[in-house]
C-alpha positions as semicolon CSV with decimal commas, in nm:
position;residue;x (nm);y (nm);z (nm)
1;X;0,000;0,000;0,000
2;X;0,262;0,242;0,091
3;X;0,455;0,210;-0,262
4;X;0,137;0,279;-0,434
5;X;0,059;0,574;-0,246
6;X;0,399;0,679;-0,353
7;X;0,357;0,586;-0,677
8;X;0,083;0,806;-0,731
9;X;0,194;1,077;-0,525
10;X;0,440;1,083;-0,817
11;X;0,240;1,081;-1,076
12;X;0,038;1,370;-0,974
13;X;0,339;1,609;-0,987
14;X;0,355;1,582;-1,388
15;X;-0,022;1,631;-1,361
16;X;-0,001;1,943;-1,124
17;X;0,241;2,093;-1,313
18;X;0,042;2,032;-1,663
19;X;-0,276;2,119;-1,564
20;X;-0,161;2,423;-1,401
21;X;0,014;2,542;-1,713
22;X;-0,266;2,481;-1,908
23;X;-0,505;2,712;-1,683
24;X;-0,208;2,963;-1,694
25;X;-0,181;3,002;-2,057
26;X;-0,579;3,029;-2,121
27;X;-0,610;3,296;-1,860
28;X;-0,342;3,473;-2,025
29;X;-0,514;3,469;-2,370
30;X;-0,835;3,610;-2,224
31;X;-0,715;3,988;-2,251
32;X;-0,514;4,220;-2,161
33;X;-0,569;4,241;-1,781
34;X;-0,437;4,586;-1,759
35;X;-0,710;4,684;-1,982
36;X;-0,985;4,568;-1,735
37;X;-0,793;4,760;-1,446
38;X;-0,838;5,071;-1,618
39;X;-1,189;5,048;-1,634
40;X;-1,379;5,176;-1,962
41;X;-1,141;5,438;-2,013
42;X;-0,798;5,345;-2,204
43;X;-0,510;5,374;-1,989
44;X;-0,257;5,583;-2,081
45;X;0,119;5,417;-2,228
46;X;0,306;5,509;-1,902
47;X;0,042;5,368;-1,645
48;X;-0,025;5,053;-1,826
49;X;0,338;4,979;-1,843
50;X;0,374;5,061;-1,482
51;X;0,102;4,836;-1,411
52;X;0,326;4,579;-1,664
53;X;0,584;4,597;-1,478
54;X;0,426;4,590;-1,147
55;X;0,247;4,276;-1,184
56;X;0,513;4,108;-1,398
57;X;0,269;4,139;-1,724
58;X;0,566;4,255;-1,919
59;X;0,744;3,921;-1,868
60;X;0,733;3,637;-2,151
61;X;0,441;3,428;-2,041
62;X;0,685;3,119;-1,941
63;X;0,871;3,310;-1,749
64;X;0,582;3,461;-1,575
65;X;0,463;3,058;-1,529
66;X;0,819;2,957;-1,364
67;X;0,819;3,325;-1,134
68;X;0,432;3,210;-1,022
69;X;0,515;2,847;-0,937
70;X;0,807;2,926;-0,769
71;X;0,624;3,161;-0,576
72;X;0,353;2,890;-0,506
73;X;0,616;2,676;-0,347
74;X;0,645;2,914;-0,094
75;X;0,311;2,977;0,020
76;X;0,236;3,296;-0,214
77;X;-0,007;3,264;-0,470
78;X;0,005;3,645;-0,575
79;X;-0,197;3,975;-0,492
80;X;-0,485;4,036;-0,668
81;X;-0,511;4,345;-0,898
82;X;-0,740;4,554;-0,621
83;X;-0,396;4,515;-0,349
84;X;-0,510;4,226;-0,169
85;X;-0,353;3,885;-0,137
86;X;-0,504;3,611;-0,270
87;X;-0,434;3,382;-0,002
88;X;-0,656;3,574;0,222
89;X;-0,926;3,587;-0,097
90;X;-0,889;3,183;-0,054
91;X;-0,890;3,208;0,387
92;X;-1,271;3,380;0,307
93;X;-1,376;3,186;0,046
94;X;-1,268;2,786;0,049
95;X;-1,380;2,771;0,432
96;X;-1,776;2,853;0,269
97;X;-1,703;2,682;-0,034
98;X;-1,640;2,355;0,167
99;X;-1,920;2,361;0,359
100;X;-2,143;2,452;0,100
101;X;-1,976;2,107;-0,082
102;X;-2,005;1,900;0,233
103;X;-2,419;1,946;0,229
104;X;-2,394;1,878;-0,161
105;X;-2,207;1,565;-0,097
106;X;-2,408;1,432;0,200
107;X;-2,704;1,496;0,030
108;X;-2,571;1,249;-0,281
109;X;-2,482;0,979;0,010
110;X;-2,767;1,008;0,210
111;X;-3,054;1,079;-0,073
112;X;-2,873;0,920;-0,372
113;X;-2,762;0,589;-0,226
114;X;-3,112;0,541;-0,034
115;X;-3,300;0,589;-0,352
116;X;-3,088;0,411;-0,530
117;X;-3,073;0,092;-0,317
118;X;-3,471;0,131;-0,286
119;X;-3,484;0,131;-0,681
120;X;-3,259;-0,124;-0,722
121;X;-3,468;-0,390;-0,484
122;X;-3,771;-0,269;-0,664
123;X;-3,654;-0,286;-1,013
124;X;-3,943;-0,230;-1,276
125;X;-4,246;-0,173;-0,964
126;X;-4,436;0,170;-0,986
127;X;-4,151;0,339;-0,746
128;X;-3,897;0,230;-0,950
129;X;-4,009;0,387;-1,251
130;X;-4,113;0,703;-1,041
131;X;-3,797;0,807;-0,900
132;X;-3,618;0,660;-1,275
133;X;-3,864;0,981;-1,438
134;X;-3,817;1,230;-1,159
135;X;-3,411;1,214;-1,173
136;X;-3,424;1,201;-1,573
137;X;-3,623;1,539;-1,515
138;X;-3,370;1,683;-1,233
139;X;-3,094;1,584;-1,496
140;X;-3,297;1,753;-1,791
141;X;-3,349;2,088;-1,624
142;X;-3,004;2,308;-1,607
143;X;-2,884;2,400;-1,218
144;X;-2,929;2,796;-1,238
145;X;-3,321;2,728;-1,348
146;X;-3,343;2,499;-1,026
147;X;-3,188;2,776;-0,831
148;X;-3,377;3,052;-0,948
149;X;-3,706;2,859;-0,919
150;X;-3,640;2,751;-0,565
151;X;-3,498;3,081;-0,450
152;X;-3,874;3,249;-0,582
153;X;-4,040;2,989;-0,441
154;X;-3,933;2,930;-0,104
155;X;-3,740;3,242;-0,028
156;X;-3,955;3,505;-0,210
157;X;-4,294;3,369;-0,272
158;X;-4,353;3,102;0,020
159;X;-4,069;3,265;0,243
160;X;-3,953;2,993;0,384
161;X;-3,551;3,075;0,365
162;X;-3,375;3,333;0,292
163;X;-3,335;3,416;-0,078
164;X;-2,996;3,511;-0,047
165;X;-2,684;3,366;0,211
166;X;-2,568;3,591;0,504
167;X;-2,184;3,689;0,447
168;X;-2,110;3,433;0,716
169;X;-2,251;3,166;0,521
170;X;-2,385;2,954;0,837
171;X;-2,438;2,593;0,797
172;X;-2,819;2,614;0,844
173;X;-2,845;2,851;0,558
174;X;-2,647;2,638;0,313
175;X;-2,843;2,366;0,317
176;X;-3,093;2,467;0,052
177;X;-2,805;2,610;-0,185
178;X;-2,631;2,256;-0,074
179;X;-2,924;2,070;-0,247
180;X;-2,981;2,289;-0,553
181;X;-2,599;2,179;-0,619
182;X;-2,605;1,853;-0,564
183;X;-2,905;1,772;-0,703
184;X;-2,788;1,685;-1,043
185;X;-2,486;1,515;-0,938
186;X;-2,772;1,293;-0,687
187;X;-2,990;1,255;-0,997
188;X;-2,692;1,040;-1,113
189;X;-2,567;0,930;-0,780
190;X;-2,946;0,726;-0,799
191;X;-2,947;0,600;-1,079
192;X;-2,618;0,467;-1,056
193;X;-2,680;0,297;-0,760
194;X;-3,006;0,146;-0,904
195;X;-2,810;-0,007;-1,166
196;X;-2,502;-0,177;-0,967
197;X;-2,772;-0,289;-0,694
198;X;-2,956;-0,467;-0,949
199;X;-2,692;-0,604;-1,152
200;X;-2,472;-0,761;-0,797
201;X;-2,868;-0,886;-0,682
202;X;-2,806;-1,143;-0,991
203;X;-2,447;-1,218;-0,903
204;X;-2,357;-1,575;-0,724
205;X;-2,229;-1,421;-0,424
206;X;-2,575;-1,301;-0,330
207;X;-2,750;-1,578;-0,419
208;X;-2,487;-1,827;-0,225
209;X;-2,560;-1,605;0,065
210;X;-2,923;-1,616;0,017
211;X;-2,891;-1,968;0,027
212;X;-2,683;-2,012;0,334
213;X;-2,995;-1,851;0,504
214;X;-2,831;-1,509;0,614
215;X;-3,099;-1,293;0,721
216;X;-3,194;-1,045;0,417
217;X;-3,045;-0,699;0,617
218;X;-2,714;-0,843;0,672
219;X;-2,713;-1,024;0,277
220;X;-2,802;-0,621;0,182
221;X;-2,536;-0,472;0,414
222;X;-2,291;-0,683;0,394
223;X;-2,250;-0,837;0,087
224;X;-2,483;-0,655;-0,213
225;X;-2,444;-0,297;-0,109
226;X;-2,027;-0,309;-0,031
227;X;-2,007;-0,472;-0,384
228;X;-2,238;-0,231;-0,537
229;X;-2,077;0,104;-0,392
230;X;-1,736;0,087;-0,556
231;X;-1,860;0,274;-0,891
232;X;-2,070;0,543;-0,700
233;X;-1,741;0,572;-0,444
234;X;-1,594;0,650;-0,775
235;X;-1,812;0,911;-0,895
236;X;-1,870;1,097;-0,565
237;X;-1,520;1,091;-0,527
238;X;-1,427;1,266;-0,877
239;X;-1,720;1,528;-0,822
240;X;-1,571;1,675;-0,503
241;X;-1,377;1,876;-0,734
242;X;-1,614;1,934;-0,970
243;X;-1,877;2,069;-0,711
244;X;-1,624;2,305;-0,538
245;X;-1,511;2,454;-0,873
246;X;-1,847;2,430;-1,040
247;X;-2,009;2,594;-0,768
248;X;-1,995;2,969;-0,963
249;X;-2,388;2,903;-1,090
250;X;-2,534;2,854;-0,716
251;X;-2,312;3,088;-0,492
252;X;-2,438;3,378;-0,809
253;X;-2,793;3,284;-0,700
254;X;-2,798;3,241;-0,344
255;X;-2,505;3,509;-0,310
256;X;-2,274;3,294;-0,137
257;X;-1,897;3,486;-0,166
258;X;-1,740;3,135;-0,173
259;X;-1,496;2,970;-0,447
260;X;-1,705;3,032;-0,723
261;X;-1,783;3,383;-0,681
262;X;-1,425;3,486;-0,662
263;X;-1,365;3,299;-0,995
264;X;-1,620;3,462;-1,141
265;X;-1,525;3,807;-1,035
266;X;-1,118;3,685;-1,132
267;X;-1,280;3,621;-1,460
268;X;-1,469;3,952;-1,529
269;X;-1,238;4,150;-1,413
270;X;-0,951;3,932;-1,604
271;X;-0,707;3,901;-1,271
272;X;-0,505;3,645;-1,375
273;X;-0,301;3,603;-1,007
274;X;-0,673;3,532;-0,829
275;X;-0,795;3,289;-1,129
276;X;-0,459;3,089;-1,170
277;X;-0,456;3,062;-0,744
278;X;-0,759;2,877;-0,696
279;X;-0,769;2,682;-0,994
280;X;-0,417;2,552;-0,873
281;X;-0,565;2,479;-0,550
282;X;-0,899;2,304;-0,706
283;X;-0,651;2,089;-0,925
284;X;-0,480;1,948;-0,544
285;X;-0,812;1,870;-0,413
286;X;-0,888;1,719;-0,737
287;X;-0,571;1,517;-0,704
288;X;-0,598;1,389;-0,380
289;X;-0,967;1,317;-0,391
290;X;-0,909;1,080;-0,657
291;X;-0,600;0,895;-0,460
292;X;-0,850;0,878;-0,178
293;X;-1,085;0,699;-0,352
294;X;-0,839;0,436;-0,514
295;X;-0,754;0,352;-0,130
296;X;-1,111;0,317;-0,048
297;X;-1,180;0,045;-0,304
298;X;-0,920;-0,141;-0,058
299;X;-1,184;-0,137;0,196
300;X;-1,490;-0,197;-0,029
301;X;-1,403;-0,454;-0,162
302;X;-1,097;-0,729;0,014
303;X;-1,009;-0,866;-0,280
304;X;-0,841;-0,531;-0,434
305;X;-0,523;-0,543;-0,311
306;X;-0,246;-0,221;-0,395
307;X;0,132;-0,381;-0,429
């Protein structure tokens, strides 16, 4: 176990170091960010070159790649264009960010794998089919029009929350944001389950268990459902990343100043330090949420064994 851990602690630094470049050269193709700093009016020669040179702007762009990773190295990820660093940008925002992703992801566990293992047990009955139409609809319908219609309906119209998040971003108030987000990624979550759960019911193992005349809990807990969870382990895992940094659509709705609202305000305002800085810090979580899923297959399932 521990060489493979090393092993792929290895193999992320080509990855890191790729993916990172990549994000650095499309941010730097998106405009002139000394353009955006000056607002609508067009800065004058000498300020924009001061700004240049300030920033580093006037710098070939692989040399302004090797200055920014050495930097990273050491803790500093840049200041933003408005004077402020951008680690204390990501101190305010990944802390809201998280827990905004922690009530998305224990609403896929909780919600997901429940319906799923209901489904699965049930396969073709009236509640199968129900909960097969209502998560091909949740899929179907885009996440901002699912924000949007549950912000007017139970924050505006009904009043039952708050349409938009206090800057402190409790945990009580995330919880409806938390769904909205996750609700695609439980739509899937289901369905996924549904389909492993009724596959492994056919499988031998089951029915050998069946047979020995374990009670039908225990044949469900410990047998069909540890079997059946290794492909949804695998796509919760991957979407950690995906909901932190994909999070832009609900924090805009619910105004929730997490991760995704200072990407999208890095993005308007073309701030290439603040953009780069928590992309490069979405790409480690992304990293080492996949690594921790590969271990958990280990305890899933004995017979995966990591030399």
């Amino acid at each position: 176990m521990g060489r493979y851990v090393i092993r792929r602690l290895l193999q992320m630094i080509p990855v890191f170091f790729g993916t990172t470049l990549l994000i650095f050269l499309m941010v730097n193709v998106m405009g002139d960010p000394v353009a955006g700093l000056c607002g609508d009016r067009q800065c004058d020669p000498a300020t924009a070159a001061q700004l240049r040179k300030e920033f580093g702007l006037d710098k070939p762009v692989w040399q302004q790649y090797l200055t920014y990773m050495g930097n990273v190295f050491t803790g500093d990820f840049g200041t933003a264009f408005n004077g402020q660093e951008v680690t204390e940008l990501m101190a305010d925002a990944f802390p809201v960010t998280i827990r905004l992703t922690l009530v998305a992801i224990f609403f896929e566990i909780v919600i997901g794998i429940t319906l799923g293992v209901v489904t699965g047990l049930r396969r073709g009955r009236p509640v199968d089919t129900g909960v097969l139409v209502l998560t091909l609809v949740v899929i179907a319908v885009p996440t901002f029009v699912t924000g949007l219609l549950v912000q007017l309906l139970l924050g505006i119209k009904w009043g039952w929350i708050d349409p938009s998040v206090s800057s402190s971003a409790p945990l009580d108030e995330l919880i409806v944001p938390g769904l909205v987000l996750a609700s695609v990624s439980l739509a899937y979550v289901t369905r996924l389950t549904r389909t492993s759960i009724a596959e492994n019911l056919r499988a031998d193992y089951v029915r050998t268990a069946k047979a020995k005349g374990l009670p039908r809990g225990r044949v469900i807990r410990r047998h069909l459902l540890r079997n059946s969870l290794i492909p949804v382990v695998t796509f919760i895992g991957t979407d950690i990343g995906a909901l932190m940094g994909g999070a832009i659509v609900t924090e805009r709705i619910f105004n929730i100043h997490g991760v995704g609202y200072q990407l999208y305000q890095g993005i308007l305002r073309q701030n290439t330090q603040t953009v780069v800085g928590f992309v490069t810090v979405l790409v480690i979580v992304f990293l080492l949420a996949n690594l921790l899923v590969d271990l958990l297959y280990a305890v899933l399932d004995p017979r995966i064994r990591y030399a």
